[in-house]
Amino acid sequence: MDKPLSPKFLLEDNLIKLARWLRLLGYDATIHRSTNLSSLIALAIKEKRVFLTRSKRIFKLKQKFPRYLIKDTSYKNQLYELKDYIKLDKEHLFSRCMNCNVSLNDIEKKKIKDLVPEAVFEAFENFKICRRCGRIFWQGSHYHKMKLTLQKIFLKQ
Ligand SMILES: [Zn+2]
């Protein structure tokens, strides 16, 4: 992976679905289940993350930190709200584990023979693994469905 995508995000835990889709796009999107707002803001500042929130109260705080008020409740519309700040970049698409928010690594096909269904092993050549959760990824129908969803969002006028 070349340059990491920017910006990085910190999300409230009511935005977990949005976080997972940002990760699919390759963005570093972290969630901390802390209820301590000042420590969350400190983290956003320290790690130079844009704080995504659905709370007008947080959005209006006088303290200075990068933030964005998410208005919609559906992840598709939430992604669309962010479209001026994020992009659909093929090179980064599906480069990050949607559960763990860490970069995926390529793994040799022969090493995962016993870890994926036989039909998947036969049908695909390229696999990636998340070193944190151990999940293996390939570009199957699920991949194409998610890609299509993203394309629809980003091509919407
Ligand atoms: Zn993972």
PDB file of C-alpha atoms and ligand atoms in Angstrom:
ATOM      1  CA  MET A   1       0.000   0.000   0.000  1.00  0.00           C
ATOM      2  CA  ASP A   2       1.323   3.404  -0.927  1.00  0.00           C
ATOM      3  CA  LYS A   3       0.191   6.499   0.891  1.00  0.00           C
ATOM      4  CA  PRO A   4      -2.561   6.020   3.450  1.00  0.00           C
ATOM      5  CA  LEU A   5      -5.769   7.775   2.591  1.00  0.00           C
ATOM      6  CA  SER A   6      -6.622  10.941   4.400  1.00  0.00           C
ATOM      7  CA  PRO A   7      -8.427  12.137   6.356  1.00  0.00           C
ATOM      8  CA  LYS A   8      -8.500   9.680   9.223  1.00  0.00           C
ATOM      9  CA  PHE A   9     -11.722   9.486  11.195  1.00  0.00           C
ATOM     10  CA  LEU A  10     -12.918   8.972  14.725  1.00  0.00           C
ATOM     11  CA  LEU A  11     -16.563   7.976  14.938  1.00  0.00           C
ATOM     12  CA  GLU A  12     -19.132   7.797  17.672  1.00  0.00           C
ATOM     13  CA  ASP A  13     -20.227   4.251  18.348  1.00  0.00           C
ATOM     14  CA  ASN A  14     -23.674   4.931  16.869  1.00  0.00           C
ATOM     15  CA  LEU A  15     -21.905   5.246  13.497  1.00  0.00           C
ATOM     16  CA  ILE A  16     -20.452   1.730  13.377  1.00  0.00           C
ATOM     17  CA  LYS A  17     -21.964   0.925   9.994  1.00  0.00           C
ATOM     18  CA  LEU A  18     -20.532   4.080   8.467  1.00  0.00           C
ATOM     19  CA  ALA A  19     -17.140   3.215   9.991  1.00  0.00           C
ATOM     20  CA  ARG A  20     -17.215  -0.221   8.360  1.00  0.00           C
ATOM     21  CA  TRP A  21     -17.943   1.285   4.941  1.00  0.00           C
ATOM     22  CA  LEU A  22     -15.235   3.919   5.345  1.00  0.00           C
ATOM     23  CA  ARG A  23     -12.834   1.062   6.071  1.00  0.00           C
ATOM     24  CA  LEU A  24     -13.989  -0.721   2.898  1.00  0.00           C
ATOM     25  CA  LEU A  25     -13.009   2.414   1.020  1.00  0.00           C
ATOM     26  CA  GLY A  26      -9.620   2.194   2.717  1.00  0.00           C
ATOM     27  CA  TYR A  27     -10.019   4.949   5.296  1.00  0.00           C
ATOM     28  CA  ASP A  28      -8.673   4.654   8.796  1.00  0.00           C
ATOM     29  CA  ALA A  29     -11.939   4.900  10.718  1.00  0.00           C
ATOM     30  CA  THR A  30     -11.700   4.152  14.397  1.00  0.00           C
ATOM     31  CA  ILE A  31     -14.370   3.856  17.047  1.00  0.00           C
ATOM     32  CA  HIS A  32     -13.736   4.156  20.740  1.00  0.00           C
ATOM     33  CA  ARG A  33     -16.490   3.154  23.053  1.00  0.00           C
ATOM     34  CA  SER A  34     -15.565   5.755  25.584  1.00  0.00           C
ATOM     35  CA  THR A  35     -18.291   7.872  27.079  1.00  0.00           C
ATOM     36  CA  ASN A  36     -15.713  10.403  28.126  1.00  0.00           C
ATOM     37  CA  LEU A  37     -16.108  13.097  25.508  1.00  0.00           C
ATOM     38  CA  SER A  38     -13.014  15.086  26.405  1.00  0.00           C
ATOM     39  CA  SER A  39     -10.766  12.033  26.040  1.00  0.00           C
ATOM     40  CA  LEU A  40     -12.352  11.308  22.653  1.00  0.00           C
ATOM     41  CA  ILE A  41     -11.699  14.851  21.512  1.00  0.00           C
ATOM     42  CA  ALA A  42      -8.130  14.659  22.824  1.00  0.00           C
ATOM     43  CA  LEU A  43      -7.623  11.480  20.811  1.00  0.00           C
ATOM     44  CA  ALA A  44      -9.025  13.068  17.649  1.00  0.00           C
ATOM     45  CA  ILE A  45      -6.630  15.988  18.054  1.00  0.00           C
ATOM     46  CA  LYS A  46      -3.631  13.806  18.904  1.00  0.00           C
ATOM     47  CA  GLU A  47      -4.141  11.417  15.992  1.00  0.00           C
ATOM     48  CA  LYS A  48      -5.346  14.155  13.624  1.00  0.00           C
ATOM     49  CA  ARG A  49      -8.721  12.526  13.079  1.00  0.00           C
ATOM     50  CA  VAL A  50     -11.937  14.138  11.940  1.00  0.00           C
ATOM     51  CA  PHE A  51     -14.552  13.529  14.627  1.00  0.00           C
ATOM     52  CA  LEU A  52     -17.778  12.280  13.030  1.00  0.00           C
ATOM     53  CA  THR A  53     -20.772  12.809  15.232  1.00  0.00           C
ATOM     54  CA  ARG A  54     -24.556  12.840  15.051  1.00  0.00           C
ATOM     55  CA  SER A  55     -24.751  15.103  18.072  1.00  0.00           C
ATOM     56  CA  LYS A  56     -25.425  18.798  17.484  1.00  0.00           C
ATOM     57  CA  ARG A  57     -24.227  19.459  21.006  1.00  0.00           C
ATOM     58  CA  ILE A  58     -20.795  17.991  20.252  1.00  0.00           C
ATOM     59  CA  PHE A  59     -20.717  19.693  16.880  1.00  0.00           C
ATOM     60  CA  LYS A  60     -21.322  23.072  18.501  1.00  0.00           C
ATOM     61  CA  LEU A  61     -18.677  22.768  21.228  1.00  0.00           C
ATOM     62  CA  LYS A  62     -16.418  25.805  21.410  1.00  0.00           C
ATOM     63  CA  GLN A  63     -13.271  23.704  21.712  1.00  0.00           C
ATOM     64  CA  LYS A  64     -11.314  23.533  18.483  1.00  0.00           C
ATOM     65  CA  PHE A  65     -11.078  20.171  16.768  1.00  0.00           C
ATOM     66  CA  PRO A  66     -11.913  18.931  13.256  1.00  0.00           C
ATOM     67  CA  ARG A  67     -15.440  17.579  13.186  1.00  0.00           C
ATOM     68  CA  TYR A  68     -18.336  16.844  10.924  1.00  0.00           C
ATOM     69  CA  LEU A  69     -22.008  16.617  11.808  1.00  0.00           C
ATOM     70  CA  ILE A  70     -23.609  13.558  10.213  1.00  0.00           C
ATOM     71  CA  LYS A  71     -27.250  14.280   9.555  1.00  0.00           C
ATOM     72  CA  ASP A  72     -28.716  11.139   8.054  1.00  0.00           C
ATOM     73  CA  THR A  73     -29.336   7.775   9.716  1.00  0.00           C
ATOM     74  CA  SER A  74     -28.699   5.513   6.722  1.00  0.00           C
ATOM     75  CA  TYR A  75     -25.091   4.610   6.010  1.00  0.00           C
ATOM     76  CA  LYS A  76     -25.570   5.160   2.289  1.00  0.00           C
ATOM     77  CA  ASN A  77     -26.728   8.719   2.797  1.00  0.00           C
ATOM     78  CA  GLN A  78     -24.043   9.227   5.437  1.00  0.00           C
ATOM     79  CA  LEU A  79     -21.379   8.239   2.913  1.00  0.00           C
ATOM     80  CA  TYR A  80     -22.974  10.566   0.422  1.00  0.00           C
ATOM     81  CA  GLU A  81     -22.829  13.399   2.967  1.00  0.00           C
ATOM     82  CA  LEU A  82     -19.067  12.857   3.162  1.00  0.00           C
ATOM     83  CA  LYS A  83     -18.512  12.674  -0.575  1.00  0.00           C
ATOM     84  CA  ASP A  84     -16.583  15.956  -0.728  1.00  0.00           C
ATOM     85  CA  TYR A  85     -14.047  14.557   1.756  1.00  0.00           C
ATOM     86  CA  ILE A  86     -13.711  10.965   0.647  1.00  0.00           C
ATOM     87  CA  LYS A  87     -13.305   9.196  -2.652  1.00  0.00           C
ATOM     88  CA  LEU A  88     -13.750   5.830  -4.256  1.00  0.00           C
ATOM     89  CA  ASP A  89     -10.183   4.879  -5.117  1.00  0.00           C
ATOM     90  CA  LYS A  90      -9.712   1.443  -6.672  1.00  0.00           C
ATOM     91  CA  GLU A  91      -6.243   1.132  -5.259  1.00  0.00           C
ATOM     92  CA  HIS A  92      -7.469   1.482  -1.685  1.00  0.00           C
ATOM     93  CA  LEU A  93     -10.795  -0.274  -2.021  1.00  0.00           C
ATOM     94  CA  PHE A  94     -11.003  -3.325   0.276  1.00  0.00           C
ATOM     95  CA  SER A  95      -7.503  -2.743   1.600  1.00  0.00           C
ATOM     96  CA  ARG A  96      -8.582  -2.606   5.242  1.00  0.00           C
ATOM     97  CA  CYS A  97     -10.443  -5.038   7.495  1.00  0.00           C
ATOM     98  CA  MET A  98     -13.972  -3.738   7.983  1.00  0.00           C
ATOM     99  CA  ASN A  99     -14.079  -5.219  11.482  1.00  0.00           C
ATOM    100  CA  CYS A 100     -10.639  -4.358  12.840  1.00  0.00           C
ATOM    101  CA  ASN A 101      -9.654  -1.225  10.896  1.00  0.00           C
ATOM    102  CA  VAL A 102      -6.185  -2.598  10.088  1.00  0.00           C
ATOM    103  CA  SER A 103      -4.611  -2.970   6.643  1.00  0.00           C
ATOM    104  CA  LEU A 104      -5.034  -6.343   4.960  1.00  0.00           C
ATOM    105  CA  ASN A 105      -2.067  -8.375   3.752  1.00  0.00           C
ATOM    106  CA  ASP A 106      -1.791 -10.538   0.661  1.00  0.00           C
ATOM    107  CA  ILE A 107      -1.534 -14.213   1.464  1.00  0.00           C
ATOM    108  CA  GLU A 108      -0.428 -17.085  -0.745  1.00  0.00           C
ATOM    109  CA  LYS A 109      -3.266 -19.211  -1.999  1.00  0.00           C
ATOM    110  CA  LYS A 110      -1.721 -22.493  -0.841  1.00  0.00           C
ATOM    111  CA  LYS A 111      -1.633 -21.249   2.746  1.00  0.00           C
ATOM    112  CA  ILE A 112      -5.382 -20.807   3.035  1.00  0.00           C
ATOM    113  CA  LYS A 113      -6.575 -24.045   1.455  1.00  0.00           C
ATOM    114  CA  ASP A 114      -8.164 -25.306   4.669  1.00  0.00           C
ATOM    115  CA  LEU A 115      -9.478 -21.939   5.708  1.00  0.00           C
ATOM    116  CA  VAL A 116     -11.958 -21.175   2.933  1.00  0.00           C
ATOM    117  CA  PRO A 117     -14.750 -23.205   1.299  1.00  0.00           C
ATOM    118  CA  GLU A 118     -13.493 -25.499  -1.457  1.00  0.00           C
ATOM    119  CA  ALA A 119     -15.522 -23.758  -4.162  1.00  0.00           C
ATOM    120  CA  VAL A 120     -13.964 -20.437  -3.185  1.00  0.00           C
ATOM    121  CA  PHE A 121     -10.499 -21.940  -3.213  1.00  0.00           C
ATOM    122  CA  GLU A 122     -11.089 -23.304  -6.713  1.00  0.00           C
ATOM    123  CA  ALA A 123     -12.620 -20.116  -8.099  1.00  0.00           C
ATOM    124  CA  PHE A 124     -10.213 -17.429  -6.877  1.00  0.00           C
ATOM    125  CA  GLU A 125      -6.503 -16.773  -7.132  1.00  0.00           C
ATOM    126  CA  ASN A 126      -5.934 -13.753  -4.908  1.00  0.00           C
ATOM    127  CA  PHE A 127      -6.598 -13.690  -1.205  1.00  0.00           C
ATOM    128  CA  LYS A 128      -5.971 -11.254   1.595  1.00  0.00           C
ATOM    129  CA  ILE A 129      -5.880 -11.787   5.315  1.00  0.00           C
ATOM    130  CA  CYS A 130      -6.468  -9.607   8.347  1.00  0.00           C
ATOM    131  CA  ARG A 131      -3.623 -10.326  10.729  1.00  0.00           C
ATOM    132  CA  ARG A 132      -5.717  -9.239  13.672  1.00  0.00           C
ATOM    133  CA  CYS A 133      -8.930 -11.270  13.316  1.00  0.00           C
ATOM    134  CA  GLY A 134      -7.612 -13.864  10.862  1.00  0.00           C
ATOM    135  CA  ARG A 135     -10.462 -13.338   8.436  1.00  0.00           C
ATOM    136  CA  ILE A 136      -9.698 -14.096   4.788  1.00  0.00           C
ATOM    137  CA  PHE A 137     -11.008 -11.965   1.948  1.00  0.00           C
ATOM    138  CA  TRP A 138     -11.434 -12.589  -1.749  1.00  0.00           C
ATOM    139  CA  GLN A 139     -13.208 -10.795  -4.559  1.00  0.00           C
ATOM    140  CA  GLY A 140     -16.387 -12.862  -4.620  1.00  0.00           C
ATOM    141  CA  SER A 141     -20.003 -11.866  -5.124  1.00  0.00           C
ATOM    142  CA  HIS A 142     -20.107 -10.054  -1.795  1.00  0.00           C
ATOM    143  CA  TYR A 143     -17.174  -7.910  -2.911  1.00  0.00           C
ATOM    144  CA  HIS A 144     -18.856  -6.999  -6.185  1.00  0.00           C
ATOM    145  CA  LYS A 145     -22.142  -6.196  -4.466  1.00  0.00           C
ATOM    146  CA  MET A 146     -20.435  -3.825  -2.046  1.00  0.00           C
ATOM    147  CA  LYS A 147     -18.437  -2.249  -4.842  1.00  0.00           C
ATOM    148  CA  LEU A 148     -21.618  -1.629  -6.787  1.00  0.00           C
ATOM    149  CA  THR A 149     -23.239  -0.031  -3.745  1.00  0.00           C
ATOM    150  CA  LEU A 150     -20.261   2.310  -3.409  1.00  0.00           C
ATOM    151  CA  GLN A 151     -20.246   3.151  -7.107  1.00  0.00           C
ATOM    152  CA  LYS A 152     -23.922   4.071  -6.937  1.00  0.00           C
ATOM    153  CA  ILE A 153     -23.293   6.380  -3.996  1.00  0.00           C
ATOM    154  CA  PHE A 154     -20.293   8.093  -5.542  1.00  0.00           C
ATOM    155  CA  LEU A 155     -21.793   8.488  -8.993  1.00  0.00           C
ATOM    156  CA  LYS A 156     -25.047   9.920  -7.655  1.00  0.00           C
ATOM    157  CA  GLN A 157     -25.389  13.537  -8.672  1.00  0.00           C
TER     158      GLN A 157
HETATM  159 ZN    ZN B   1      -9.851  -8.069  11.034  1.00  0.00          ZN
END
